[in-house]
Tab-separated table of C-alpha atoms in Angstrom:
chain	number	residue	atom	x	y	z
A	329	MET	CA	-10.417	-20.378	-12.071
A	330	THR	CA	-11.170	-17.430	-14.378
A	331	LYS	CA	-13.945	-16.390	-12.019
A	332	GLU	CA	-11.423	-15.986	-9.243
A	333	LEU	CA	-9.121	-13.980	-11.486
A	334	ILE	CA	-12.026	-11.726	-12.431
A	335	ARG	CA	-12.897	-11.257	-8.787
A	336	ALA	CA	-9.286	-10.314	-8.072
A	337	VAL	CA	-9.503	-7.541	-10.701
A	338	GLU	CA	-12.811	-6.299	-9.348
A	339	SER	CA	-11.609	-6.213	-5.761
A	340	ALA	CA	-8.106	-4.812	-6.331
A	341	ASP	CA	-7.796	-1.845	-3.969
A	342	SER	CA	-4.490	-0.360	-5.136
A	343	PRO	CA	-3.144	0.515	-8.588
A	344	ALA	CA	-0.334	-2.048	-8.246
A	345	LEU	CA	-2.700	-4.866	-7.204
A	346	MET	CA	-4.914	-3.926	-10.123
A	347	VAL	CA	-2.044	-4.205	-12.596
A	348	ALA	CA	-0.998	-7.597	-11.220
A	349	ALA	CA	-4.568	-8.908	-11.280
A	350	VAL	CA	-5.189	-7.724	-14.848
A	351	GLN	CA	-1.935	-9.278	-16.045
A	352	LYS	CA	-2.958	-12.629	-14.543
A	353	LEU	CA	-6.418	-12.437	-16.057
A	354	ALA	CA	-4.963	-11.523	-19.455
A	355	ARG	CA	-2.621	-14.513	-19.305
A	356	ALA	CA	-5.541	-16.874	-18.717
A	357	LYS	CA	-6.589	-16.376	-22.371
A	358	ASP	CA	-10.174	-17.191	-21.455
A	359	GLU	CA	-13.125	-15.845	-23.423
A	360	ALA	CA	-14.961	-15.351	-20.142
A	361	ALA	CA	-12.451	-12.649	-19.225
A	362	ILE	CA	-13.373	-10.374	-22.154
A	363	PRO	CA	-15.967	-8.102	-20.457
A	364	THR	CA	-13.720	-7.583	-17.450
A	365	LEU	CA	-10.694	-6.762	-19.586
A	366	ILE	CA	-12.727	-4.221	-21.549
A	367	ALA	CA	-14.010	-2.696	-18.313
A	368	VAL	CA	-10.411	-2.133	-17.195
A	369	PHE	CA	-10.081	0.530	-19.948
A	370	GLY	CA	-12.300	2.769	-17.835
A	371	TYR	CA	-10.332	2.424	-14.600
A	372	ASN	CA	-7.862	5.212	-15.355
A	373	ASN	CA	-4.889	2.911	-14.789
A	374	PRO	CA	-2.740	3.067	-17.951
A	375	THR	CA	-0.492	0.128	-17.063
A	376	ALA	CA	-3.473	-2.098	-16.346
A	377	ALA	CA	-5.176	-0.905	-19.524
A	378	VAL	CA	-2.124	-1.774	-21.642
A	379	ALA	CA	-2.118	-5.277	-20.104
A	380	ALA	CA	-5.834	-5.606	-20.845
A	381	VAL	CA	-5.287	-4.571	-24.492
A	382	ALA	CA	-2.568	-7.212	-24.782
A	383	GLY	CA	-4.894	-9.861	-23.348
A	384	LEU	CA	-7.697	-8.960	-25.747
A	385	VAL	CA	-5.355	-8.900	-28.732
A	386	GLU	CA	-4.198	-12.359	-27.719
A	387	LEU	CA	-7.814	-13.555	-27.821
A	388	GLY	CA	-8.101	-12.001	-31.276
A	389	TYR	CA	-11.278	-12.350	-33.328
A	390	LEU	CA	-13.134	-13.810	-30.325
A	391	ALA	CA	-12.949	-10.448	-28.569
A	392	VAL	CA	-14.138	-8.338	-31.494
A	393	PRO	CA	-17.948	-8.444	-31.080
A	394	GLN	CA	-17.751	-7.300	-27.468
A	395	LEU	CA	-15.071	-4.711	-28.214
A	396	LEU	CA	-17.366	-3.284	-30.881
A	397	SER	CA	-20.500	-3.279	-28.748
A	398	GLN	CA	-18.857	-1.951	-25.596
A	399	ILE	CA	-17.073	1.113	-26.938
A	400	ASP	CA	-17.297	3.850	-24.318
A	401	ASP	CA	-18.793	6.914	-25.988
A	402	TYR	CA	-18.282	9.058	-22.908
A	403	ASN	CA	-14.666	8.316	-21.959
A	404	TYR	CA	-12.107	9.025	-24.663
A	405	GLY	CA	-9.312	7.403	-22.681
A	406	ALA	CA	-11.184	4.120	-22.548
A	407	ARG	CA	-12.248	4.503	-26.169
A	408	ALA	CA	-8.635	4.856	-27.311
A	409	TYR	CA	-7.776	1.507	-25.723
A	410	SER	CA	-10.721	-0.170	-27.452
A	411	ILE	CA	-9.643	1.245	-30.799
A	412	ARG	CA	-6.034	0.164	-30.157
A	413	ALA	CA	-7.202	-3.373	-29.449
A	414	LEU	CA	-9.427	-3.447	-32.543
A	415	SER	CA	-6.618	-2.029	-34.691
A	416	ALA	CA	-4.181	-4.658	-33.469
A	417	ILE	CA	-6.626	-7.543	-33.947
A	418	ALA	CA	-7.260	-6.204	-37.466
A	419	ASP	CA	-10.637	-7.885	-37.940
A	420	PRO	CA	-12.351	-6.094	-40.846
A	421	ARG	CA	-15.628	-6.173	-38.921
A	422	ALA	CA	-14.186	-3.126	-37.134
A	423	ILE	CA	-13.932	-1.084	-40.324
A	424	GLU	CA	-16.950	1.170	-39.745
A	425	ILE	CA	-15.885	2.083	-36.234
A	426	LEU	CA	-12.297	2.696	-37.291
A	427	LEU	CA	-13.356	4.868	-40.221
A	428	SER	CA	-15.584	7.075	-38.121
A	429	ALA	CA	-13.105	7.205	-35.240
A	430	ALA	CA	-10.271	8.265	-37.556
A	431	ALA	CA	-12.355	10.890	-39.318
A	432	THR	CA	-14.562	12.379	-36.647
A	433	ASP	CA	-13.572	11.513	-33.064
A	434	PHE	CA	-12.639	14.623	-31.104
A	435	ALA	CA	-9.804	12.899	-29.213
A	436	PRO	CA	-6.473	12.759	-31.055
A	437	SER	CA	-5.441	9.586	-29.185
A	438	VAL	CA	-8.493	7.789	-30.585
A	439	ARG	CA	-7.930	9.126	-34.110
A	440	ARG	CA	-4.264	8.113	-34.162
A	441	ALA	CA	-5.042	4.564	-33.055
A	442	ALA	CA	-7.756	4.272	-35.701
A	443	ALA	CA	-5.541	5.670	-38.463
A	444	LYS	CA	-2.860	3.131	-37.729
A	445	GLY	CA	-5.455	0.341	-37.700
A	446	LEU	CA	-7.061	1.291	-41.008
A	447	GLY	CA	-3.963	0.327	-42.939
A	448	ASN	CA	-3.605	-3.096	-41.404
A	449	LEU	CA	-6.977	-4.832	-41.560
A	450	HIS	CA	-7.071	-8.467	-42.699
A	451	TRP	CA	-8.504	-7.722	-46.114
A	452	HIS	CA	-8.579	-11.373	-47.185
A	453	GLN	CA	-11.390	-11.882	-44.647
A	454	LEU	CA	-13.675	-9.777	-46.797
A	455	ASN	CA	-15.451	-11.301	-49.789
A	456	ASP	CA	-14.463	-10.216	-53.268
A	457	GLN	CA	-17.509	-8.002	-53.623
A	458	ASP	CA	-16.944	-5.977	-50.470
A	459	ARG	CA	-13.180	-5.644	-50.610
A	460	PRO	CA	-12.746	-2.927	-53.267
A	461	SER	CA	-15.109	-0.446	-51.651
A	462	ALA	CA	-13.705	-1.152	-48.181
A	463	LEU	CA	-10.198	-0.471	-49.439
A	464	SER	CA	-11.135	2.691	-51.227
A	465	ARG	CA	-12.950	4.054	-48.187
A	466	CYS	CA	-9.908	3.389	-46.000
A	467	LEU	CA	-7.670	5.043	-48.553
A	468	GLU	CA	-9.942	8.049	-48.840
A	469	THR	CA	-10.156	8.518	-45.079
A	470	LEU	CA	-6.409	8.222	-44.561
A	471	LEU	CA	-5.704	10.634	-47.434
A	472	ASN	CA	-8.174	13.063	-45.893
A	473	ILE	CA	-6.699	13.023	-42.427
A	474	SER	CA	-3.178	13.278	-43.849
A	475	THR	CA	-4.041	16.991	-44.202
A	476	ASP	CA	-5.208	17.424	-40.594
A	477	SER	CA	-3.927	20.445	-38.689
A	478	ASP	CA	-2.558	18.227	-35.864
A	479	TRP	CA	0.885	16.848	-36.760
A	480	SER	CA	0.318	13.665	-34.762
A	481	ILE	CA	-2.768	12.836	-36.830
A	482	ARG	CA	-0.809	13.358	-40.051
A	483	TYR	CA	1.978	11.188	-38.659
A	484	ALA	CA	-0.514	8.400	-37.859
A	485	ALA	CA	-2.064	8.771	-41.325
A	486	VAL	CA	1.362	8.150	-42.890
A	487	VAL	CA	1.748	4.997	-40.780
A	488	GLY	CA	-1.676	3.818	-41.959
A	489	LEU	CA	-0.964	4.684	-45.589
A	490	GLN	CA	2.373	2.882	-45.518
A	491	ALA	CA	0.596	-0.314	-44.469
A	492	LEU	CA	-2.206	0.191	-46.983
A	493	ALA	CA	0.348	0.512	-49.783
A	494	LYS	CA	0.865	-3.242	-49.576
A	495	ILE	CA	-2.245	-3.412	-51.782
A	496	PRO	CA	-0.847	-3.029	-55.330
A	497	ASP	CA	-3.840	-1.064	-56.664
A	498	LEU	CA	-3.452	1.582	-53.967
A	499	ARG	CA	0.282	2.063	-54.198
A	500	SER	CA	0.378	4.797	-56.769
A	501	PRO	CA	-2.059	7.260	-55.145
A	502	ILE	CA	-0.269	6.673	-51.835
A	503	GLN	CA	3.131	7.313	-53.363
A	504	ALA	CA	1.790	10.475	-54.965
A	505	ARG	CA	0.443	11.708	-51.632
A	506	PHE	CA	3.767	10.973	-49.927
A	507	LYS	CA	5.613	13.055	-52.502
A	508	GLU	CA	3.187	15.889	-51.984
A	509	MET	CA	3.524	15.722	-48.188
A	510	LEU	CA	7.307	15.832	-48.367
A	511	PHE	CA	6.934	19.006	-50.345
A	512	THR	CA	4.290	20.732	-48.243
A	513	ASP	CA	4.429	19.452	-44.657
A	514	THR	CA	5.927	21.953	-42.248
A	515	GLN	CA	6.844	19.416	-39.572
A	516	LYS	CA	10.195	17.689	-39.905
A	517	ALA	CA	8.975	14.731	-37.879
A	518	VAL	CA	6.141	14.118	-40.341
A	519	CYS	CA	8.460	14.474	-43.345
A	520	ALA	CA	10.891	12.027	-41.775
A	521	ARG	CA	8.080	9.523	-41.278
A	522	VAL	CA	7.061	9.956	-44.917
A	523	GLN	CA	10.632	9.217	-45.972
A	524	LEU	CA	10.719	6.092	-43.848
A	525	ALA	CA	7.415	5.005	-45.409
A	526	GLN	CA	8.780	5.613	-48.895
A	527	LEU	CA	11.632	3.220	-48.173
A	528	LYS	CA	9.079	0.513	-47.444
A	529	VAL	CA	6.580	1.127	-50.221
B	1043	MET	CA	8.700	25.593	-17.383
B	1044	ILE	CA	5.954	25.934	-19.956
B	1045	GLU	CA	3.097	23.495	-19.586
B	1046	PRO	CA	3.462	20.875	-22.289
B	1047	SER	CA	0.750	21.442	-24.811
B	1048	ALA	CA	-0.569	17.955	-25.404
B	1049	GLU	CA	-4.151	18.926	-25.846
B	1050	GLU	CA	-6.390	15.900	-25.832
B	1051	TYR	CA	-9.151	17.924	-27.381
B	1052	SER	CA	-8.663	19.228	-30.908
B	1053	THR	CA	-8.960	22.936	-30.347
B	1054	ASP	CA	-10.820	24.143	-33.364
B	1055	ASN	CA	-12.736	26.628	-31.255
B	1056	ALA	CA	-11.861	29.322	-33.796
B	1057	PRO	CA	-12.866	32.648	-32.267
B	1058	PRO	CA	-14.694	35.101	-34.486
B	1059	LEU	CA	-11.619	37.182	-35.253
B	1060	THR	CA	-9.604	37.955	-38.361
B	1061	PRO	CA	-6.030	39.248	-38.303
B	1062	GLN	CA	-7.287	42.672	-39.394
B	1063	GLN	CA	-9.908	42.772	-36.678
B	1064	ALA	CA	-7.414	41.580	-34.040
B	1065	ILE	CA	-5.031	44.405	-34.960
B	1066	VAL	CA	-7.863	46.900	-34.653
B	1067	ASN	CA	-8.955	45.381	-31.332
B	1068	LEU	CA	-5.439	45.600	-29.975
B	1069	GLN	CA	-5.921	49.375	-29.880
B	1070	SER	CA	-9.549	49.285	-28.771
B	1071	SER	CA	-10.719	51.284	-25.770
B	1072	ASP	CA	-12.272	48.041	-24.493
B	1073	LEU	CA	-9.477	46.490	-22.407
B	1074	SER	CA	-10.864	42.980	-22.633
B	1075	LEU	CA	-10.826	43.159	-26.438
B	1076	ARG	CA	-7.182	44.243	-26.347
B	1077	TYR	CA	-6.265	41.443	-23.969
B	1078	TYR	CA	-7.951	38.827	-26.121
B	1079	ALA	CA	-6.524	40.207	-29.371
B	1080	ALA	CA	-2.955	40.029	-28.020
B	1081	TRP	CA	-3.448	36.370	-27.117
B	1082	TRP	CA	-5.115	35.621	-30.439
B	1083	LEU	CA	-2.359	37.180	-32.569
B	1084	GLY	CA	0.225	35.026	-30.805
B	1085	LYS	CA	-1.845	31.875	-30.905
B	1086	PHE	CA	-2.387	32.175	-34.649
B	1087	ARG	CA	1.122	33.506	-35.223
B	1088	VAL	CA	0.054	36.554	-37.159
B	1089	ASN	CA	3.532	37.626	-38.000
B	1090	ASN	CA	3.449	41.009	-39.649
B	1091	PRO	CA	5.432	44.138	-38.760
B	1092	GLU	CA	2.393	46.147	-37.761
B	1093	VAL	CA	1.302	43.466	-35.293
B	1094	VAL	CA	4.792	43.272	-33.803
B	1095	ASP	CA	4.978	47.075	-33.446
B	1096	THR	CA	1.618	47.206	-31.742
B	1097	LEU	CA	2.498	44.368	-29.387
B	1098	ILE	CA	5.828	46.008	-28.531
B	1099	ALA	CA	3.941	49.186	-27.676
B	1100	ALA	CA	1.588	47.125	-25.496
B	1101	LEU	CA	4.566	46.049	-23.355
B	1102	ASP	CA	4.392	49.563	-21.845
B	1103	ASP	CA	0.642	49.503	-21.305
B	1104	GLU	CA	-0.551	51.280	-18.151
B	1105	ALA	CA	-4.317	51.064	-18.701
B	1106	ASP	CA	-4.947	47.405	-17.941
B	1107	ARG	CA	-4.226	46.648	-14.237
B	1108	THR	CA	-5.302	43.964	-11.774
B	1109	GLU	CA	-6.101	44.522	-8.080
B	1110	LEU	CA	-2.631	43.217	-7.223
B	1111	GLY	CA	-0.945	45.647	-9.571
B	1112	GLY	CA	-0.463	43.131	-12.404
B	1113	TYR	CA	-0.404	44.040	-16.083
B	1114	PRO	CA	-2.607	41.541	-17.976
B	1115	LEU	CA	-2.156	43.114	-21.394
B	1116	ARG	CA	1.628	43.291	-20.988
B	1117	ARG	CA	1.657	39.584	-20.079
B	1118	ASN	CA	-0.263	38.606	-23.182
B	1119	ALA	CA	1.742	40.906	-25.429
B	1120	ALA	CA	4.986	39.452	-24.065
B	1121	ARG	CA	3.720	35.894	-24.598
B	1122	ALA	CA	2.605	36.664	-28.142
B	1123	LEU	CA	5.897	38.281	-29.125
B	1124	GLY	CA	7.779	35.072	-28.340
B	1125	LYS	CA	5.730	33.281	-30.965
B	1126	LEU	CA	6.234	35.770	-33.769
B	1127	SER	CA	10.011	35.284	-34.207
B	1128	ASP	CA	10.728	38.980	-34.743
B	1129	ASN	CA	13.796	39.968	-32.764
B	1130	ARG	CA	12.830	43.630	-32.813
B	1131	ALA	CA	10.856	42.611	-29.701
B	1132	VAL	CA	14.017	41.739	-27.764
B	1133	PRO	CA	14.798	45.143	-26.174
B	1134	GLY	CA	11.212	45.588	-24.994
B	1135	LEU	CA	11.132	42.075	-23.574
B	1136	ILE	CA	14.448	42.658	-21.790
B	1137	LYS	CA	12.920	45.718	-20.176
B	1138	CYS	CA	9.972	43.554	-19.076
B	1139	LEU	CA	12.363	41.420	-17.025
B	1140	GLU	CA	12.375	44.343	-14.571
B	1141	CYS	CA	8.613	44.734	-14.464
B	1142	SER	CA	7.017	44.676	-11.008
B	1143	ASP	CA	4.562	41.985	-12.184
B	1144	PHE	CA	5.991	38.467	-11.758
B	1145	TYR	CA	3.901	37.125	-14.620
B	1146	VAL	CA	5.189	39.771	-17.028
B	1147	ARG	CA	8.752	38.803	-16.083
B	1148	GLU	CA	7.918	35.135	-16.569
B	1149	ALA	CA	6.278	35.695	-19.946
B	1150	ALA	CA	9.209	37.838	-21.087
B	1151	ALA	CA	11.757	35.187	-20.072
B	1152	GLN	CA	9.770	32.488	-21.873
B	1153	SER	CA	9.568	34.590	-25.008
B	1154	LEU	CA	13.244	35.481	-24.875
B	1155	GLU	CA	13.910	31.745	-24.705
B	1156	MET	CA	11.941	31.287	-27.919
B	1157	LEU	CA	13.673	34.178	-29.659
B	1158	GLY	CA	17.096	32.889	-28.573
B	1159	ASP	CA	18.771	36.298	-28.659
B	1160	ALA	CA	22.065	36.577	-26.749
B	1161	ARG	CA	21.409	40.249	-25.937
B	1162	ALA	CA	19.071	38.986	-23.199
B	1163	ILE	CA	21.781	37.139	-21.250
B	1164	PRO	CA	22.863	39.912	-18.821
B	1165	ALA	CA	19.312	40.815	-17.862
B	1166	LEU	CA	18.377	37.160	-17.391
B	1167	LEU	CA	21.441	36.579	-15.222
B	1168	LYS	CA	20.441	39.503	-13.066
B	1169	LEU	CA	17.290	37.645	-12.058
B	1170	LEU	CA	19.485	34.900	-10.572
B	1171	ASP	CA	21.133	37.415	-8.203
B	1172	GLY	CA	21.530	36.006	-4.711
B	1173	GLY	CA	21.536	32.459	-6.056
B	1174	VAL	CA	19.550	29.609	-4.515
B	1175	ALA	CA	19.529	31.272	-1.082
B	1176	ALA	CA	17.484	34.155	-2.462
B	1177	ALA	CA	15.204	31.943	-4.543
B	1178	ILE	CA	12.382	31.630	-2.037
B	1179	GLN	CA	8.619	31.649	-2.212
B	1180	ILE	CA	6.796	34.919	-1.771
B	1181	PRO	CA	4.500	34.515	1.244
B	1182	GLY	CA	0.897	34.198	0.149
B	1183	ARG	CA	1.694	33.893	-3.543
B	1184	PRO	CA	1.888	30.713	-5.613
B	1185	HIS	CA	5.327	31.485	-7.029
B	1186	LEU	CA	8.944	32.180	-6.112
B	1187	ILE	CA	10.318	35.703	-6.118
B	1188	GLN	CA	11.586	35.312	-9.678
B	1189	PRO	CA	10.465	33.104	-12.581
B	1190	TYR	CA	13.494	30.865	-12.106
B	1191	GLU	CA	12.293	28.050	-14.317
B	1192	ALA	CA	11.775	30.330	-17.289
B	1193	VAL	CA	15.058	32.165	-16.676
B	1194	LEU	CA	17.118	28.969	-16.416
B	1195	GLU	CA	15.504	27.493	-19.498
B	1196	ALA	CA	16.079	30.681	-21.451
B	1197	LEU	CA	19.761	30.774	-20.527
B	1198	GLY	CA	20.103	27.155	-21.646
B	1199	ALA	CA	18.249	27.692	-24.905
B	1200	ILE	CA	20.211	30.827	-25.748
B	1201	GLY	CA	23.478	28.950	-25.133
B	1202	ALA	CA	24.718	31.204	-22.319
B	1203	THR	CA	27.783	29.165	-21.311
B	1204	VAL	CA	28.888	32.195	-19.298
B	1205	ALA	CA	25.998	31.352	-16.939
B	1206	ILE	CA	26.997	27.773	-16.103
B	1207	ASP	CA	28.439	28.556	-12.666
B	1208	MET	CA	25.338	30.479	-11.699
B	1209	ILE	CA	22.964	27.821	-12.998
B	1210	GLN	CA	24.597	24.762	-11.465
B	1211	PRO	CA	23.594	25.483	-7.825
B	1212	PHE	CA	19.938	25.490	-8.884
B	1213	LEU	CA	20.207	21.720	-9.422
B	1214	GLU	CA	19.837	21.580	-5.627
B	1215	HIS	CA	16.941	24.028	-5.352
B	1216	PRO	CA	14.154	22.585	-3.132
B	1217	VAL	CA	11.542	22.897	-5.891
B	1218	ILE	CA	11.789	19.943	-8.301
B	1219	ARG	CA	10.560	21.988	-11.260
B	1220	VAL	CA	13.411	24.428	-10.735
B	1221	GLN	CA	15.859	21.515	-10.487
B	1222	CYS	CA	14.520	20.226	-13.806
B	1223	ALA	CA	14.945	23.605	-15.460
B	1224	ALA	CA	18.519	23.748	-14.190
B	1225	ALA	CA	19.251	20.215	-15.415
B	1226	ARG	CA	17.772	21.065	-18.778
B	1227	ALA	CA	19.913	24.188	-19.108
B	1228	MET	CA	23.048	22.435	-17.855
B	1229	TYR	CA	22.583	19.700	-20.454
B	1230	GLN	CA	22.144	22.244	-23.227
B	1231	LEU	CA	25.225	24.164	-22.135
B	1232	THR	CA	27.561	21.209	-21.437
B	1233	ASN	CA	26.134	18.170	-23.267
B	1234	GLU	CA	26.973	16.092	-20.182
B	1235	PRO	CA	24.692	13.028	-19.895
B	1236	GLU	CA	24.507	13.313	-16.095
B	1237	TYR	CA	22.123	16.240	-16.527
B	1238	GLY	CA	19.926	14.348	-18.968
B	1239	GLU	CA	19.821	11.440	-16.517
B	1240	ARG	CA	18.504	13.736	-13.791
B	1241	LEU	CA	15.490	14.415	-15.978
B	1242	VAL	CA	15.097	10.722	-16.760
B	1243	GLN	CA	14.901	10.046	-13.009
B	1244	VAL	CA	11.970	12.432	-12.710
B	1245	LEU	CA	10.007	10.080	-14.990
B	1246	GLN	CA	9.801	7.789	-11.926
B	1247	ASN	CA	8.362	10.533	-9.711
B	1248	SER	CA	4.965	9.778	-8.174
B	1249	ASP	CA	3.564	13.108	-9.397
B	1250	LEU	CA	2.078	12.784	-12.895
B	1251	LYS	CA	2.473	16.507	-13.614
B	1252	LEU	CA	6.189	16.288	-12.895
B	1253	ARG	CA	6.542	13.242	-15.121
B	1254	ARG	CA	4.817	15.140	-17.924
B	1255	MET	CA	7.099	18.096	-17.370
B	1256	ALA	CA	10.212	15.920	-17.465
B	1257	LEU	CA	9.013	14.466	-20.771
B	1258	SER	CA	8.689	17.925	-22.201
B	1259	ASP	CA	12.178	18.842	-20.940
B	1260	LEU	CA	13.715	15.711	-22.457
B	1261	GLY	CA	12.001	16.482	-25.744
B	1262	ALA	CA	13.287	20.050	-25.661
B	1263	ILE	CA	16.901	19.002	-25.155
B	1264	GLY	CA	16.684	16.003	-27.492
B	1265	TYR	CA	18.315	13.619	-25.029
B	1266	MET	CA	18.513	10.476	-27.155
B	1267	LYS	CA	19.485	8.089	-24.361
B	1268	ALA	CA	16.061	8.671	-22.800
B	1269	ALA	CA	14.134	7.280	-25.795
B	1270	ASP	CA	13.259	3.842	-24.423
B	1271	THR	CA	12.421	5.172	-20.959
B	1272	ILE	CA	10.163	7.813	-22.484
B	1273	ALA	CA	8.281	5.166	-24.461
B	1274	ILE	CA	7.401	3.210	-21.303
B	1275	ALA	CA	6.879	6.142	-18.938
B	1276	ALA	CA	3.614	6.151	-16.988
B	1277	VAL	CA	2.254	9.156	-18.869
B	1278	GLU	CA	-0.380	9.542	-21.582
B	1279	ASN	CA	0.795	8.641	-25.080
B	1280	SER	CA	0.171	12.161	-26.365
B	1281	PHE	CA	2.916	13.521	-24.105
B	1282	LYS	CA	5.285	10.697	-24.987
B	1283	LEU	CA	4.748	11.330	-28.695
B	1284	ILE	CA	5.577	15.004	-28.279
B	1285	ALA	CA	8.736	14.177	-26.334
B	1286	LEU	CA	9.892	11.627	-28.908
B	1287	LYS	CA	9.120	14.129	-31.659
B	1288	GLY	CA	11.498	16.511	-29.887
B	1289	LEU	CA	14.199	13.845	-29.869
B	1290	LEU	CA	13.529	13.096	-33.525
B	1291	GLU	CA	13.777	16.740	-34.541
B	1292	HIS	CA	17.053	16.940	-32.666
B	1293	GLN	CA	18.359	14.039	-34.769
B	1294	LEU	CA	17.240	15.755	-37.965
B	1295	LYS	CA	18.632	19.146	-37.039
B	1296	GLY	CA	21.146	20.918	-39.176
B	1297	GLU	CA	20.687	18.683	-42.202
B	1298	GLU	CA	19.831	20.414	-45.440
B	1299	THR	CA	18.132	17.364	-46.875
B	1300	LEU	CA	16.492	14.993	-44.454
B	1301	THR	CA	18.574	11.891	-43.964
B	1302	LEU	CA	17.345	9.181	-41.671
B	1303	ASN	CA	20.050	7.901	-39.334
B	1304	ASP	CA	19.592	4.833	-37.127
B	1305	ASN	CA	18.539	6.942	-34.153
B	1306	ALA	CA	15.845	8.665	-36.193
B	1307	ILE	CA	14.486	5.323	-37.386
B	1308	LYS	CA	14.495	3.905	-33.863
B	1309	LEU	CA	12.595	6.961	-32.619
B	1310	MET	CA	9.944	6.615	-35.307
B	1311	GLN	CA	9.491	2.931	-34.455
B	1312	LEU	CA	8.874	3.928	-30.845
B	1313	MET	CA	6.437	6.641	-31.955
B	1314	ASP	CA	4.578	4.182	-34.204
B	1315	SER	CA	4.119	1.868	-31.222
B	1316	LEU	CA	2.446	4.673	-29.267
B	1317	LEU	CA	-0.254	5.444	-31.854
């Protein structure tokens, strides 16, 4: 059954057929579909890629090892979808990739997706020894990129920081940074997002 | 219509220039240095009176010419002056609307749009002379006889309600980008949703470049009713984020202290979902 669905994706010869085939494959919720769904990120078909992300997120932790090992280093469009999927699944095994993507990727779409994900990881999955340093590295990275020259990166950093502020120990540095941003950021859209975050922190 | 600037690559390709050096280069005998310096001063918004004076002087440059009679330095000086928000540039830019070089006229109209100075209205209107019937392609060139998109957008941005009757016919111009510019201006001048909806329809066009352009137009006019359609448009997220940011800024406009209304919160939720 899944084999047929995979074949339908691989043989789709129009963008619309591709979208329909990927949606069907995603709905199958079958582990065997994972490599094909990841491959769809590279097909330059945004609607199909969004459906593939949804399918992988549905599979959750099962999809993480392959998402991590099959990141496309040469196609930033495909990479952004991988990072979006990893961010939404929120498995802390993705932390190293998210940290480096947020801090150093050259593509803003990848950095934004990673910044959002860094705030939302399932911290309880980490053992008590690893958790504090993981949290402080996420905090440090998000604080750093909250000063980026690109407004959309700062905006994404605020979204990440808002989520991270659910951790009581991190709340006060995050609140302090929000206050500072409201004072210094030149973009109204970023300031507005900070205000919204303050309402929730 | 200015290309939306959703750069997927972070452009930190900082050229080896300082503001001081760029000002010096602007008066260099090396024409390529002058050309580059004019671009650089605009790009990095080096807004000081000396820069503005020098750029205004460069609008009359005769030294830098192309084979087709174009004025590269004038084009770059005109583009830069739009970014420096100094309205002393307005008279010089108005004069550029009569320049023989199409691209100088286009750059001047775009910069006058950014400066938003009503003194430019009569000269901009003059470029619409003859209406749609006269707005034809120049044989062998990739553009119409006038920079209609830039002119229409400028009239809309400046709030030239006196121009409405002249702008409206351009909604039926054969070139979709000109139609979009007219719709954008008509919305700004009348606030009638029908003009916003025309831009929303372009989001269904099969041409990705046109869809991107329509996003940028909707962002520029802050057409709130388009928010949900923008979020699902078949365009890269970077462009959608910029458009929604435009809508958001429109919601926040005119408030001394930022207050978040329901529209603003809805827009930010959409933006969050596109990260």
